[in-house]
Every structure is written in C-alpha cells, then in structure tokens.
PDB file of C-alpha atoms and ligand atoms in Angstrom:
ATOM      1  CA  MET B1095      -0.052   0.139  -0.292  1.00 62.00           C
ATOM      2  CA  ALA B1096       1.197   3.546  -0.860  1.00 69.00           C
ATOM      3  CA  LYS B1097       0.799   6.549   1.941  1.00 70.00           C
ATOM      4  CA  ASN B1098       1.617   8.502  -0.740  1.00 86.00           C
ATOM      5  CA  TRP B1099      -0.833   8.129  -3.143  1.00 91.00           C
ATOM      6  CA  GLU B1100      -3.168  11.049  -2.451  1.00 91.00           C
ATOM      7  CA  ILE B1101       0.089  13.419  -2.885  1.00 89.00           C
ATOM      8  CA  ALA B1102       0.887  11.903  -6.107  1.00 89.00           C
ATOM      9  CA  GLN B1103      -3.203  11.759  -7.370  1.00 93.00           C
ATOM     10  CA  PHE B1104      -3.096  15.973  -6.448  1.00 92.00           C
ATOM     11  CA  ARG B1105       0.159  16.420  -8.309  1.00 90.00           C
ATOM     12  CA  GLU B1106      -1.403  14.436 -11.217  1.00 92.00           C
ATOM     13  CA  LYS B1107      -3.977  16.446 -12.086  1.00 94.00           C
ATOM     14  CA  GLN B1108      -1.744  19.953 -11.640  1.00 91.00           C
ATOM     15  CA  PHE B1109      -0.190  18.413 -13.939  1.00 88.00           C
ATOM     16  CA  TRP B1110      -2.505  17.786 -16.434  1.00 91.00           C
ATOM     17  CA  ASP B1111      -4.453  21.143 -15.432  1.00 91.00           C
ATOM     18  CA  LYS B1112      -1.931  22.808 -16.949  1.00 87.00           C
ATOM     19  CA  ILE B1113      -1.483  21.160 -19.878  1.00 86.00           C
ATOM     20  CA  TYR B1114      -5.386  20.913 -20.977  1.00 87.00           C
ATOM     21  CA  LEU B1115      -7.051  23.972 -18.301  1.00 86.00           C
ATOM     22  CA  GLU B1116      -4.455  26.179 -18.080  1.00 83.00           C
ATOM     23  CA  LYS B1117      -2.922  25.714 -21.916  1.00 77.00           C
ATOM     24  CA  ASN B1118       0.496  26.420 -19.602  1.00 68.00           C
ATOM     25  CA  ILE B1119       2.985  25.611 -22.418  1.00 57.00           C
ATOM     26  CA  ASP B1120       6.254  24.928 -18.526  1.00 55.00           C
ATOM     27  CA  ILE B1121       5.333  23.416 -19.419  1.00 53.00           C
ATOM     28  CA  LYS B1122       7.106  24.310 -22.691  1.00 57.00           C
ATOM     29  CA  SER B1123       8.953  20.799 -21.972  1.00 59.00           C
ATOM     30  CA  HIS B1124       5.431  18.559 -22.441  1.00 70.00           C
ATOM     31  CA  GLN B1125       3.325  19.372 -25.417  1.00 74.00           C
ATOM     32  CA  PRO B1126      -0.649  18.802 -25.512  1.00 81.00           C
ATOM     33  CA  VAL B1127      -1.551  15.223 -27.005  1.00 86.00           C
ATOM     34  CA  GLY B1128      -4.045  15.426 -30.197  1.00 89.00           C
ATOM     35  CA  ILE B1129      -5.483  12.293 -31.880  1.00 94.00           C
ATOM     36  CA  GLU B1130      -2.362  12.138 -33.837  1.00 94.00           C
ATOM     37  CA  ARG B1131      -0.266  11.576 -31.004  1.00 92.00           C
ATOM     38  CA  GLY B1132      -2.690   9.476 -29.386  1.00 94.00           C
ATOM     39  CA  LEU B1133      -2.683   7.210 -32.153  1.00 97.00           C
ATOM     40  CA  GLU B1134       1.117   7.030 -32.357  1.00 95.00           C
ATOM     41  CA  PHE B1135       1.364   6.133 -28.856  1.00 95.00           C
ATOM     42  CA  LEU B1136      -1.657   3.379 -29.734  1.00 98.00           C
ATOM     43  CA  PHE B1137      -0.097   2.086 -32.101  1.00 98.00           C
ATOM     44  CA  LYS B1138       3.724   2.226 -30.673  1.00 97.00           C
ATOM     45  CA  THR B1139       1.994   0.278 -27.476  1.00 97.00           C
ATOM     46  CA  LEU B1140       0.270  -2.095 -29.365  1.00 98.00           C
ATOM     47  CA  ASN B1141       3.559  -3.160 -31.595  1.00 98.00           C
ATOM     48  CA  ARG B1142       5.431  -3.412 -28.042  1.00 97.00           C
ATOM     49  CA  HIS B1143       3.142  -6.118 -26.748  1.00 98.00           C
ATOM     50  CA  ARG B1144       2.851  -7.501 -30.408  1.00 98.00           C
ATOM     51  CA  VAL B1145      -0.735  -6.927 -30.483  1.00 98.00           C
ATOM     52  CA  LYS B1146      -2.110  -6.616 -33.957  1.00 98.00           C
ATOM     53  CA  LEU B1147      -5.123  -3.911 -34.094  1.00 98.00           C
ATOM     54  CA  ASN B1148      -7.458  -6.114 -35.676  1.00 97.00           C
ATOM     55  CA  PHE B1149      -7.196  -8.333 -33.026  1.00 98.00           C
ATOM     56  CA  LEU B1150      -9.409  -6.246 -30.552  1.00 98.00           C
ATOM     57  CA  ASN B1151     -12.174  -6.163 -33.165  1.00 98.00           C
ATOM     58  CA  ASN B1152     -15.488  -8.103 -30.888  1.00 98.00           C
ATOM     59  CA  LYS B1153     -13.566  -7.808 -27.801  1.00 98.00           C
ATOM     60  CA  ASN B1154     -14.303  -6.219 -24.732  1.00 98.00           C
ATOM     61  CA  VAL B1155     -10.883  -4.448 -23.878  1.00 98.00           C
ATOM     62  CA  ALA B1156      -9.931  -2.101 -21.290  1.00 98.00           C
ATOM     63  CA  ASP B1157      -7.403   0.330 -19.929  1.00 98.00           C
ATOM     64  CA  LEU B1158      -6.591   0.884 -16.686  1.00 98.00           C
ATOM     65  CA  GLY B1159      -5.598   4.117 -14.830  1.00 98.00           C
ATOM     66  CA  CYS B1160      -5.805   5.622 -18.911  1.00 98.00           C
ATOM     67  CA  GLY B1161      -5.429   9.264 -18.398  1.00 96.00           C
ATOM     68  CA  PRO B1162      -7.139  11.950 -20.088  1.00 95.00           C
ATOM     69  CA  THR B1163      -5.163  11.148 -23.597  1.00 95.00           C
ATOM     70  CA  GLY B1164      -3.800   7.514 -23.196  1.00 96.00           C
ATOM     71  CA  LEU B1165      -4.861   4.567 -24.886  1.00 98.00           C
ATOM     72  CA  ALA B1166      -8.122   4.365 -24.239  1.00 98.00           C
ATOM     73  CA  PHE B1167      -8.455   7.599 -26.225  1.00 97.00           C
ATOM     74  CA  GLY B1168      -6.995   6.443 -29.609  1.00 98.00           C
ATOM     75  CA  LEU B1169      -9.093   3.170 -29.407  1.00 98.00           C
ATOM     76  CA  ASN B1170     -12.073   5.389 -28.645  1.00 98.00           C
ATOM     77  CA  PHE B1171     -11.249   7.089 -32.008  1.00 98.00           C
ATOM     78  CA  LEU B1172     -10.535   4.090 -34.430  1.00 98.00           C
ATOM     79  CA  SER B1173     -13.930   2.543 -33.110  1.00 97.00           C
ATOM     80  CA  GLN B1174     -16.283   6.153 -33.817  1.00 97.00           C
ATOM     81  CA  ASN B1175     -14.379   6.074 -37.228  1.00 97.00           C
ATOM     82  CA  SER B1176     -15.056   2.623 -37.942  1.00 96.00           C
ATOM     83  CA  TYR B1177     -11.423   0.934 -37.143  1.00 97.00           C
ATOM     84  CA  LEU B1178     -12.482  -0.866 -35.134  1.00 98.00           C
ATOM     85  CA  ASN B1179     -15.187  -3.915 -35.333  1.00 97.00           C
ATOM     86  CA  ARG B1180     -17.564  -4.134 -32.140  1.00 97.00           C
ATOM     87  CA  THR B1181     -14.837  -3.210 -29.547  1.00 98.00           C
ATOM     88  CA  LYS B1182     -16.192  -2.189 -26.383  1.00 98.00           C
ATOM     89  CA  ILE B1183     -14.124  -0.354 -24.691  1.00 98.00           C
ATOM     90  CA  PHE B1184     -13.680   0.370 -20.876  1.00 98.00           C
ATOM     91  CA  ALA B1185     -11.506   3.481 -19.446  1.00 98.00           C
ATOM     92  CA  ILE B1186     -10.950   2.638 -16.196  1.00 98.00           C
ATOM     93  CA  ASP B1187      -9.211   5.822 -13.921  1.00 98.00           C
ATOM     94  CA  PRO B1188     -10.349   7.170 -10.794  1.00 98.00           C
ATOM     95  CA  LEU B1189      -9.794  10.517 -12.290  1.00 97.00           C
ATOM     96  CA  ILE B1190     -11.970  10.010 -15.211  1.00 97.00           C
ATOM     97  CA  ASP B1191     -14.117  12.394 -13.995  1.00 96.00           C
ATOM     98  CA  TYR B1192     -12.101  15.036 -13.427  1.00 95.00           C
ATOM     99  CA  TYR B1193     -10.521  14.041 -17.104  1.00 95.00           C
ATOM    100  CA  GLU B1194     -14.291  14.616 -18.676  1.00 93.00           C
ATOM    101  CA  GLY B1195     -13.394  18.503 -18.033  1.00 91.00           C
ATOM    102  CA  TYR B1196     -10.778  18.201 -20.548  1.00 92.00           C
ATOM    103  CA  ASP B1197     -13.740  17.275 -23.373  1.00 90.00           C
ATOM    104  CA  LEU B1198     -11.240  14.931 -24.699  1.00 92.00           C
ATOM    105  CA  LEU B1199     -13.666  11.589 -23.870  1.00 93.00           C
ATOM    106  CA  LYS B1200     -16.668  11.377 -23.462  1.00 94.00           C
ATOM    107  CA  SER B1201     -18.342   8.207 -23.076  1.00 96.00           C
ATOM    108  CA  ASN B1202     -20.716   6.314 -25.708  1.00 97.00           C
ATOM    109  CA  GLU B1203     -22.115   2.951 -27.218  1.00 97.00           C
ATOM    110  CA  ARG B1204     -18.826   1.644 -27.563  1.00 97.00           C
ATOM    111  CA  LEU B1205     -17.193   3.890 -24.927  1.00 98.00           C
ATOM    112  CA  SER B1206     -17.614   3.170 -20.587  1.00 98.00           C
ATOM    113  CA  LEU B1207     -16.179   5.756 -18.422  1.00 98.00           C
ATOM    114  CA  ILE B1208     -15.724   3.852 -15.089  1.00 98.00           C
ATOM    115  CA  ASN B1209     -14.548   6.396 -12.416  1.00 98.00           C
ATOM    116  CA  LYS B1210     -12.776   3.729  -9.929  1.00 98.00           C
ATOM    117  CA  LYS B1211      -9.788   2.765  -8.817  1.00 98.00           C
ATOM    118  CA  GLY B1212      -7.709  -0.151 -10.259  1.00 98.00           C
ATOM    119  CA  GLU B1213      -7.840  -2.232  -7.065  1.00 98.00           C
ATOM    120  CA  ASN B1214     -11.553  -2.508  -7.116  1.00 98.00           C
ATOM    121  CA  THR B1215     -13.207  -2.050 -10.806  1.00 98.00           C
ATOM    122  CA  GLY B1216     -16.889  -3.075  -9.941  1.00 98.00           C
ATOM    123  CA  LEU B1217     -16.636  -5.142 -13.456  1.00 98.00           C
ATOM    124  CA  ILE B1218     -18.189  -8.495 -13.274  1.00 97.00           C
ATOM    125  CA  ASP B1219     -16.004 -11.640 -13.491  1.00 98.00           C
ATOM    126  CA  ASN B1220     -14.517 -13.134 -16.402  1.00 98.00           C
ATOM    127  CA  SER B1221     -16.097 -10.262 -18.642  1.00 98.00           C
ATOM    128  CA  LEU B1222     -12.920  -8.767 -20.454  1.00 98.00           C
ATOM    129  CA  ASP B1223     -10.661  -9.846 -23.647  1.00 98.00           C
ATOM    130  CA  LEU B1224      -7.610  -7.790 -22.922  1.00 98.00           C
ATOM    131  CA  VAL B1225      -6.488  -5.234 -20.093  1.00 98.00           C
ATOM    132  CA  PHE B1226      -3.915  -2.576 -20.970  1.00 98.00           C
ATOM    133  CA  SER B1227      -2.585  -0.682 -18.352  1.00 98.00           C
ATOM    134  CA  SER B1228       0.386   1.523 -19.899  1.00 98.00           C
ATOM    135  CA  ASN B1229       2.438   4.071 -16.754  1.00 96.00           C
ATOM    136  CA  ALA B1230      -0.096   3.883 -14.425  1.00 97.00           C
ATOM    137  CA  ILE B1231       0.643   0.798 -12.527  1.00 98.00           C
ATOM    138  CA  ASP B1232       3.416   2.121 -10.506  1.00 96.00           C
ATOM    139  CA  HIS B1233       0.768   5.296  -9.674  1.00 96.00           C
ATOM    140  CA  VAL B1234      -1.728   2.927  -8.056  1.00 97.00           C
ATOM    141  CA  GLU B1235      -2.363   2.552  -4.126  1.00 96.00           C
ATOM    142  CA  ASP B1236      -1.675  -1.040  -4.115  1.00 97.00           C
ATOM    143  CA  PRO B1237      -0.114  -2.692  -7.450  1.00 98.00           C
ATOM    144  CA  GLN B1238      -0.490  -6.141  -6.442  1.00 98.00           C
ATOM    145  CA  GLN B1239      -4.115  -5.744  -5.479  1.00 98.00           C
ATOM    146  CA  VAL B1240      -4.818  -4.057  -9.002  1.00 98.00           C
ATOM    147  CA  ILE B1241      -3.075  -6.971 -10.356  1.00 98.00           C
ATOM    148  CA  LYS B1242      -5.104  -9.490  -8.646  1.00 98.00           C
ATOM    149  CA  GLU B1243      -8.236  -7.474 -10.055  1.00 98.00           C
ATOM    150  CA  VAL B1244      -7.236  -7.574 -13.467  1.00 98.00           C
ATOM    151  CA  ARG B1245      -7.191 -11.999 -13.364  1.00 98.00           C
ATOM    152  CA  ARG B1246     -11.083 -11.719 -11.505  1.00 98.00           C
ATOM    153  CA  ILE B1247     -12.108  -9.665 -14.406  1.00 98.00           C
ATOM    154  CA  LEU B1248     -10.230 -11.261 -17.119  1.00 98.00           C
ATOM    155  CA  LYS B1249     -11.519 -14.294 -19.122  1.00 98.00           C
ATOM    156  CA  PRO B1250      -9.596 -17.108 -18.335  1.00 97.00           C
ATOM    157  CA  SER B1251      -7.938 -16.594 -21.791  1.00 96.00           C
ATOM    158  CA  GLY B1252      -7.636 -13.128 -21.801  1.00 98.00           C
ATOM    159  CA  GLN B1253      -4.727 -11.212 -21.913  1.00 98.00           C
ATOM    160  CA  PHE B1254      -3.061  -8.048 -19.176  1.00 98.00           C
ATOM    161  CA  LEU B1255      -0.726  -6.618 -21.489  1.00 98.00           C
ATOM    162  CA  VAL B1256       1.262  -3.841 -18.603  1.00 98.00           C
ATOM    163  CA  SER B1257       4.089  -1.227 -18.872  1.00 98.00           C
ATOM    164  CA  SER B1258       5.661   0.468 -16.628  1.00 97.00           C
ATOM    165  CA  HIS B1259       9.049   2.745 -15.742  1.00 94.00           C
ATOM    166  CA  VAL B1260      11.228   0.562 -13.592  1.00 95.00           C
ATOM    167  CA  LEU B1261      14.220   1.643 -12.084  1.00 92.00           C
ATOM    168  CA  TYR B1262      17.815   0.103 -13.627  1.00 89.00           C
ATOM    169  CA  ARG B1263      19.027  -2.935 -11.864  1.00 85.00           C
ATOM    170  CA  VAL B1264      21.826  -0.895 -10.519  1.00 83.00           C
ATOM    171  CA  TYR B1265      19.410   1.465  -8.841  1.00 80.00           C
ATOM    172  CA  SER B1266      16.943  -1.293  -7.531  1.00 78.00           C
ATOM    173  CA  GLY B1267      18.631  -1.435  -4.266  1.00 78.00           C
ATOM    174  CA  ILE B1268      18.538   2.469  -3.520  1.00 75.00           C
ATOM    175  CA  ALA B1269      14.577   2.085  -4.714  1.00 75.00           C
ATOM    176  CA  PRO B1270      13.114   3.177  -1.755  1.00 76.00           C
ATOM    177  CA  ILE B1271      14.740   6.259  -1.569  1.00 78.00           C
ATOM    178  CA  PHE B1272      13.343   7.363  -5.378  1.00 77.00           C
ATOM    179  CA  LYS B1273      10.050   8.310  -3.506  1.00 72.00           C
ATOM    180  CA  TYR B1274      11.643  11.320  -1.604  1.00 75.00           C
ATOM    181  CA  ILE B1275      13.058  12.402  -5.281  1.00 76.00           C
ATOM    182  CA  ASP B1276       9.960  11.548  -7.458  1.00 77.00           C
ATOM    183  CA  LYS B1277       6.828  12.328  -5.598  1.00 75.00           C
ATOM    184  CA  ASN B1278       4.840  11.995  -8.478  1.00 78.00           C
ATOM    185  CA  HIS B1279       4.850   7.889  -8.374  1.00 84.00           C
ATOM    186  CA  PRO B1280       4.077   6.126  -5.265  1.00 89.00           C
ATOM    187  CA  HIS B1281       5.626   3.033  -6.254  1.00 91.00           C
ATOM    188  CA  HIS B1282       9.658   2.472  -7.863  1.00 91.00           C
ATOM    189  CA  PHE B1283       9.641  -1.382  -9.624  1.00 93.00           C
ATOM    190  CA  SER B1284      12.535  -2.884 -10.658  1.00 93.00           C
ATOM    191  CA  GLU B1285      12.049  -4.693 -13.582  1.00 95.00           C
ATOM    192  CA  THR B1286      12.099  -8.260 -11.944  1.00 95.00           C
ATOM    193  CA  TYR B1287      10.294  -7.093  -8.395  1.00 95.00           C
ATOM    194  CA  LEU B1288       7.258  -5.867 -11.092  1.00 97.00           C
ATOM    195  CA  LYS B1289       7.312  -9.562 -12.447  1.00 98.00           C
ATOM    196  CA  ASN B1290       7.666 -10.785  -9.532  1.00 98.00           C
ATOM    197  CA  LEU B1291       4.299  -9.392  -8.678  1.00 98.00           C
ATOM    198  CA  LEU B1292       2.692 -10.417 -12.257  1.00 98.00           C
ATOM    199  CA  GLU B1293       3.237 -13.946 -11.487  1.00 98.00           C
ATOM    200  CA  LYS B1294       1.749 -13.837  -8.467  1.00 98.00           C
ATOM    201  CA  GLU B1295      -1.592 -13.655 -10.558  1.00 98.00           C
ATOM    202  CA  PHE B1296      -0.716 -15.278 -13.989  1.00 98.00           C
ATOM    203  CA  GLU B1297       1.764 -18.182 -15.237  1.00 98.00           C
ATOM    204  CA  ARG B1298       2.977 -16.627 -18.054  1.00 98.00           C
ATOM    205  CA  VAL B1299       5.024 -13.075 -17.738  1.00 98.00           C
ATOM    206  CA  GLU B1300       6.925 -12.614 -20.859  1.00 98.00           C
ATOM    207  CA  LEU B1301       8.878  -9.464 -21.031  1.00 98.00           C
ATOM    208  CA  THR B1302       8.143  -8.050 -24.976  1.00 98.00           C
ATOM    209  CA  TYR B1303       9.791  -4.873 -25.455  1.00 97.00           C
ATOM    210  CA  SER B1304      12.240  -2.707 -22.567  1.00 95.00           C
ATOM    211  CA  ALA B1305      12.689   1.074 -24.071  1.00 94.00           C
ATOM    212  CA  THR B1306      14.877   3.416 -22.574  1.00 90.00           C
ATOM    213  CA  MET B1307      13.395   6.572 -21.668  1.00 84.00           C
ATOM    214  CA  ILE B1308      13.934   9.184 -25.039  1.00 81.00           C
ATOM    215  CA  GLU B1309      13.213   6.742 -27.493  1.00 86.00           C
ATOM    216  CA  ASP B1310       9.730   6.046 -25.595  1.00 79.00           C
ATOM    217  CA  ASN B1311       8.929   9.640 -24.572  1.00 72.00           C
ATOM    218  CA  ALA B1312       9.966  12.559 -26.539  1.00 63.00           C
ATOM    219  CA  ASP B1313       9.073  14.710 -23.733  1.00 62.00           C
ATOM    220  CA  LEU B1314      12.094  13.565 -22.240  1.00 59.00           C
ATOM    221  CA  SER B1315      14.771  15.351 -25.361  1.00 62.00           C
ATOM    222  CA  PHE B1316      17.243  17.345 -24.443  1.00 61.00           C
ATOM    223  CA  TYR B1317      15.874  19.973 -26.314  1.00 63.00           C
ATOM    224  CA  ARG B1318      12.839  19.897 -24.172  1.00 60.00           C
ATOM    225  CA  ILE B1319      14.184  18.909 -20.776  1.00 57.00           C
ATOM    226  CA  SER B1320      16.164  22.654 -21.518  1.00 64.00           C
ATOM    227  CA  ARG B1321      12.652  24.050 -21.747  1.00 64.00           C
ATOM    228  CA  SER B1322      11.596  23.163 -17.686  1.00 62.00           C
ATOM    229  CA  ALA B1323      10.262  25.470 -15.653  1.00 65.00           C
ATOM    230  CA  THR B1324      12.960  25.180 -12.759  1.00 66.00           C
ATOM    231  CA  LEU B1325      16.623  24.252 -13.127  1.00 66.00           C
ATOM    232  CA  ILE B1326      16.041  21.473 -10.583  1.00 67.00           C
ATOM    233  CA  GLN B1327      12.749  20.046 -12.545  1.00 66.00           C
ATOM    234  CA  GLY B1328      15.332  19.979 -15.506  1.00 65.00           C
ATOM    235  CA  ILE B1329      17.648  18.589 -13.314  1.00 68.00           C
ATOM    236  CA  LYS B1330      15.386  15.677 -12.441  1.00 68.00           C
ATOM    237  CA  ARG B1331      14.303  14.978 -15.666  1.00 66.00           C
ATOM    238  CA  ALA B1332      17.134  15.266 -17.375  1.00 67.00           C
ATOM    239  CA  LEU B1333      18.175  12.278 -14.517  1.00 72.00           C
ATOM    240  CA  SER B1334      15.311  10.180 -15.290  1.00 71.00           C
ATOM    241  CA  ASN B1335      16.906   9.141 -18.708  1.00 73.00           C
ATOM    242  CA  TYR B1336      19.398   7.659 -17.139  1.00 78.00           C
ATOM    243  CA  VAL B1337      17.755   5.599 -13.790  1.00 86.00           C
ATOM    244  CA  LEU B1338      14.601   4.545 -15.647  1.00 90.00           C
ATOM    245  CA  GLN B1339      13.498   2.474 -18.670  1.00 93.00           C
ATOM    246  CA  THR B1340      10.030   1.620 -19.628  1.00 95.00           C
ATOM    247  CA  VAL B1341       9.509  -2.278 -20.244  1.00 97.00           C
ATOM    248  CA  TYR B1342       6.343  -3.719 -21.474  1.00 98.00           C
ATOM    249  CA  PHE B1343       4.896  -7.232 -19.983  1.00 98.00           C
ATOM    250  CA  SER B1344       2.298  -9.796 -21.685  1.00 98.00           C
ATOM    251  CA  CYS B1345       0.797 -11.718 -18.685  1.00 98.00           C
ATOM    252  CA  GLU B1346      -1.655 -14.977 -19.614  1.00 98.00           C
TER     253      GLU B1346
HETATM  254  C1  SAM P 517       1.256   8.827 -15.413  1.00 62.46           C
HETATM  255  S1  SAM P 517      -0.687   8.418 -15.585  1.00 62.46           S
HETATM  256  C2  SAM P 517      -0.777   7.593 -17.125  1.00 62.46           C
HETATM  257  C3  SAM P 517      -2.024   7.878 -17.975  1.00 62.46           C
HETATM  258  C4  SAM P 517      -2.171   6.725 -19.526  1.00 62.46           C
HETATM  259  N1  SAM P 517      -2.130   5.283 -19.364  1.00 62.46           N
HETATM  260  C5  SAM P 517      -1.058   7.350 -20.440  1.00 62.46           C
HETATM  261  O1  SAM P 517      -0.253   6.413 -20.586  1.00 62.46           O
HETATM  262  O2  SAM P 517      -1.121   8.573 -20.506  1.00 62.46           O
HETATM  263  C6  SAM P 517      -1.601   7.511 -14.508  1.00 62.46           C
HETATM  264  C7  SAM P 517      -2.914   7.352 -14.419  1.00 62.46           C
HETATM  265  O3  SAM P 517      -2.523   6.318 -13.294  1.00 62.46           O
HETATM  266  C8  SAM P 517      -4.243   6.498 -12.698  1.00 62.46           C
HETATM  267  N2  SAM P 517      -4.164   5.811 -11.125  1.00 62.46           N
HETATM  268  C9  SAM P 517      -3.552   6.692 -10.371  1.00 62.46           C
HETATM  269  N3  SAM P 517      -3.506   5.563  -9.224  1.00 62.46           N
HETATM  270  C10 SAM P 517      -4.541   4.606  -9.762  1.00 62.46           C
HETATM  271  C11 SAM P 517      -5.403   3.685  -9.011  1.00 62.46           C
HETATM  272  N4  SAM P 517      -5.364   2.844  -8.437  1.00 62.46           N
HETATM  273  N5  SAM P 517      -6.556   2.570 -10.623  1.00 62.46           N
HETATM  274  C12 SAM P 517      -6.278   3.323 -11.375  1.00 62.46           C
HETATM  275  N6  SAM P 517      -5.878   4.437 -12.093  1.00 62.46           N
HETATM  276  C13 SAM P 517      -5.234   4.486 -11.531  1.00 62.46           C
HETATM  277  C14 SAM P 517      -3.997   8.485 -12.565  1.00 62.46           C
HETATM  278  O4  SAM P 517      -5.188   8.837 -12.469  1.00 62.46           O
HETATM  279  C15 SAM P 517      -3.389   8.699 -13.912  1.00 62.46           C
HETATM  280  O5  SAM P 517      -4.589   8.823 -14.912  1.00 62.46           O
END
C-alpha cells in the first residue's frame, strides 16, 4: 500500500490541468496530446506488446489508469471512425470524471468511462478479453491488489498487457530513496520486482519490449528538458533518462 498515493494523485491533476486547462505551454517542456500523437502512442504500444489492431475486433478491452489521452483515447477514435469492429472499450481511472472536464473523452455506446480505482473496478468476473495498463501500475495505491483484480475481470484466456517505468537494475537496491526525489510516483519498481508481482497472478509473464525513456517519450528529449520551468525540474527529468527505462509485459 502506498501512503503517498493521494499526494501523487493531487500532482497528477495539477500536471494535466497545466496542459489542458491553463494551456500553459512550462510546460513548454510538455506538449498537449492531440489525436495524431494519441494514435502514434497507441500503435507504438500495440507493437511493443505484439498485438495487431484487428485482434481487438469483437473484444472487450480495458485501459486501466487510462488518463485523459492514453490508449483509450486512441481506441475510442478508431472505434468511432470504424477502424475497429464492435470493440467495447472500458476506460478505468479514479480521475476519469475529472478528466471529462478536458473534453477529450466522452462516453458513448462503445466507450464506458469508469471512475474507479483499479483495485476495485466493479466490473464483473471473467468479462474482459484484454486489459491494457500503460504507465499506471506504479501510480496505483496497491499494485498487487490491482493485478489480482485484473485477473478476476479477465476471461481465463484473457491477456494483461502492462507497461511501466522501472529502475535500471543497478539502482534497484536504493529504490526506497526515490520516493523522496520523485513524489509523482507512489512506487519505484525494478523489472524483476514488477515481474514477480505479475507472476503471483499470471502463469506466463513475458517481457516483450524494453525502451529507454527518450525512445519512448519525446518530452524527455534534451531540447524539451532545457525548456523546463525550473532548473531542479530540468535536472530531475534529465536524470530520469539514466535511472529509468520502460518495460512492456504480456501476461496470460
Ligand atoms: C501517468 S498517468 C498515465 C495515463 C495514461 N495511461 C497514459 O499512458 O497517458 C497515471 C494514471 O494512473 C491513474 N491512477 C492512479 N491510481 C490509480 C488506481 N488506483 N487505479 C487506476 N488508475 C490509477 C491516475 O489517475 C493517472 O491517470
């Protein structure tokens, strides 16, 4: 359980507000995500999990910890424009009602917005074919409970496709210190620690891709970092390039 979850969530709202409400482009270092970048993110994530788009047709698919412009954002666009056939999308996030204020995601017959924590989604047992979770498992209050909940709502043949920032192995021994440096994340996993959590609920857990931070996030390029609001913020973000990587797991 994470004691600092509420603080992290407060910061999460501040972060998105700056971009989408205040349209405060510090945030010169972070760019708003429009549908073009949303789709790029979706296809990149599908590739890294080795999932083809047409595999999602006729499936019940969730995005857990979806944020305002995460995978559900791109999936909804594709569904609304007939690139997906009868895919039902469940966008789960305890801030989803809040994010609705940004006018990016609106529920419709194929998209359900679920304002719940991933620890207790309220969805029925064995009801989903795929659950994605991108950059969210280290933001939740109780990661093991979330993984257990995902196993419960997935059909027995279902897949959990989860990606997360993790510390490079060399820093894993000093993981407890990171919560004082980086208050936006309640957890700082190593790849092995996260894999062990997943293996408690899933028989097969396969690492399908690992990416450096810059490879995955243009906002961490040195040009964008140099435009951070404060020097400290810039230094922290530059360091994250050397301390963290992103791992993609496929769990069955
Ligand atoms: C860094 S954002 C990632 C958003 C999105 N997945 C993306 O890749 O753009 C992390 C998200 O996790 C959500 N989150 C935090 N705690 C959660 C929980 N207990 N269950 C589900 N989502 C949670 C936050 O509200 C936030 O929207």
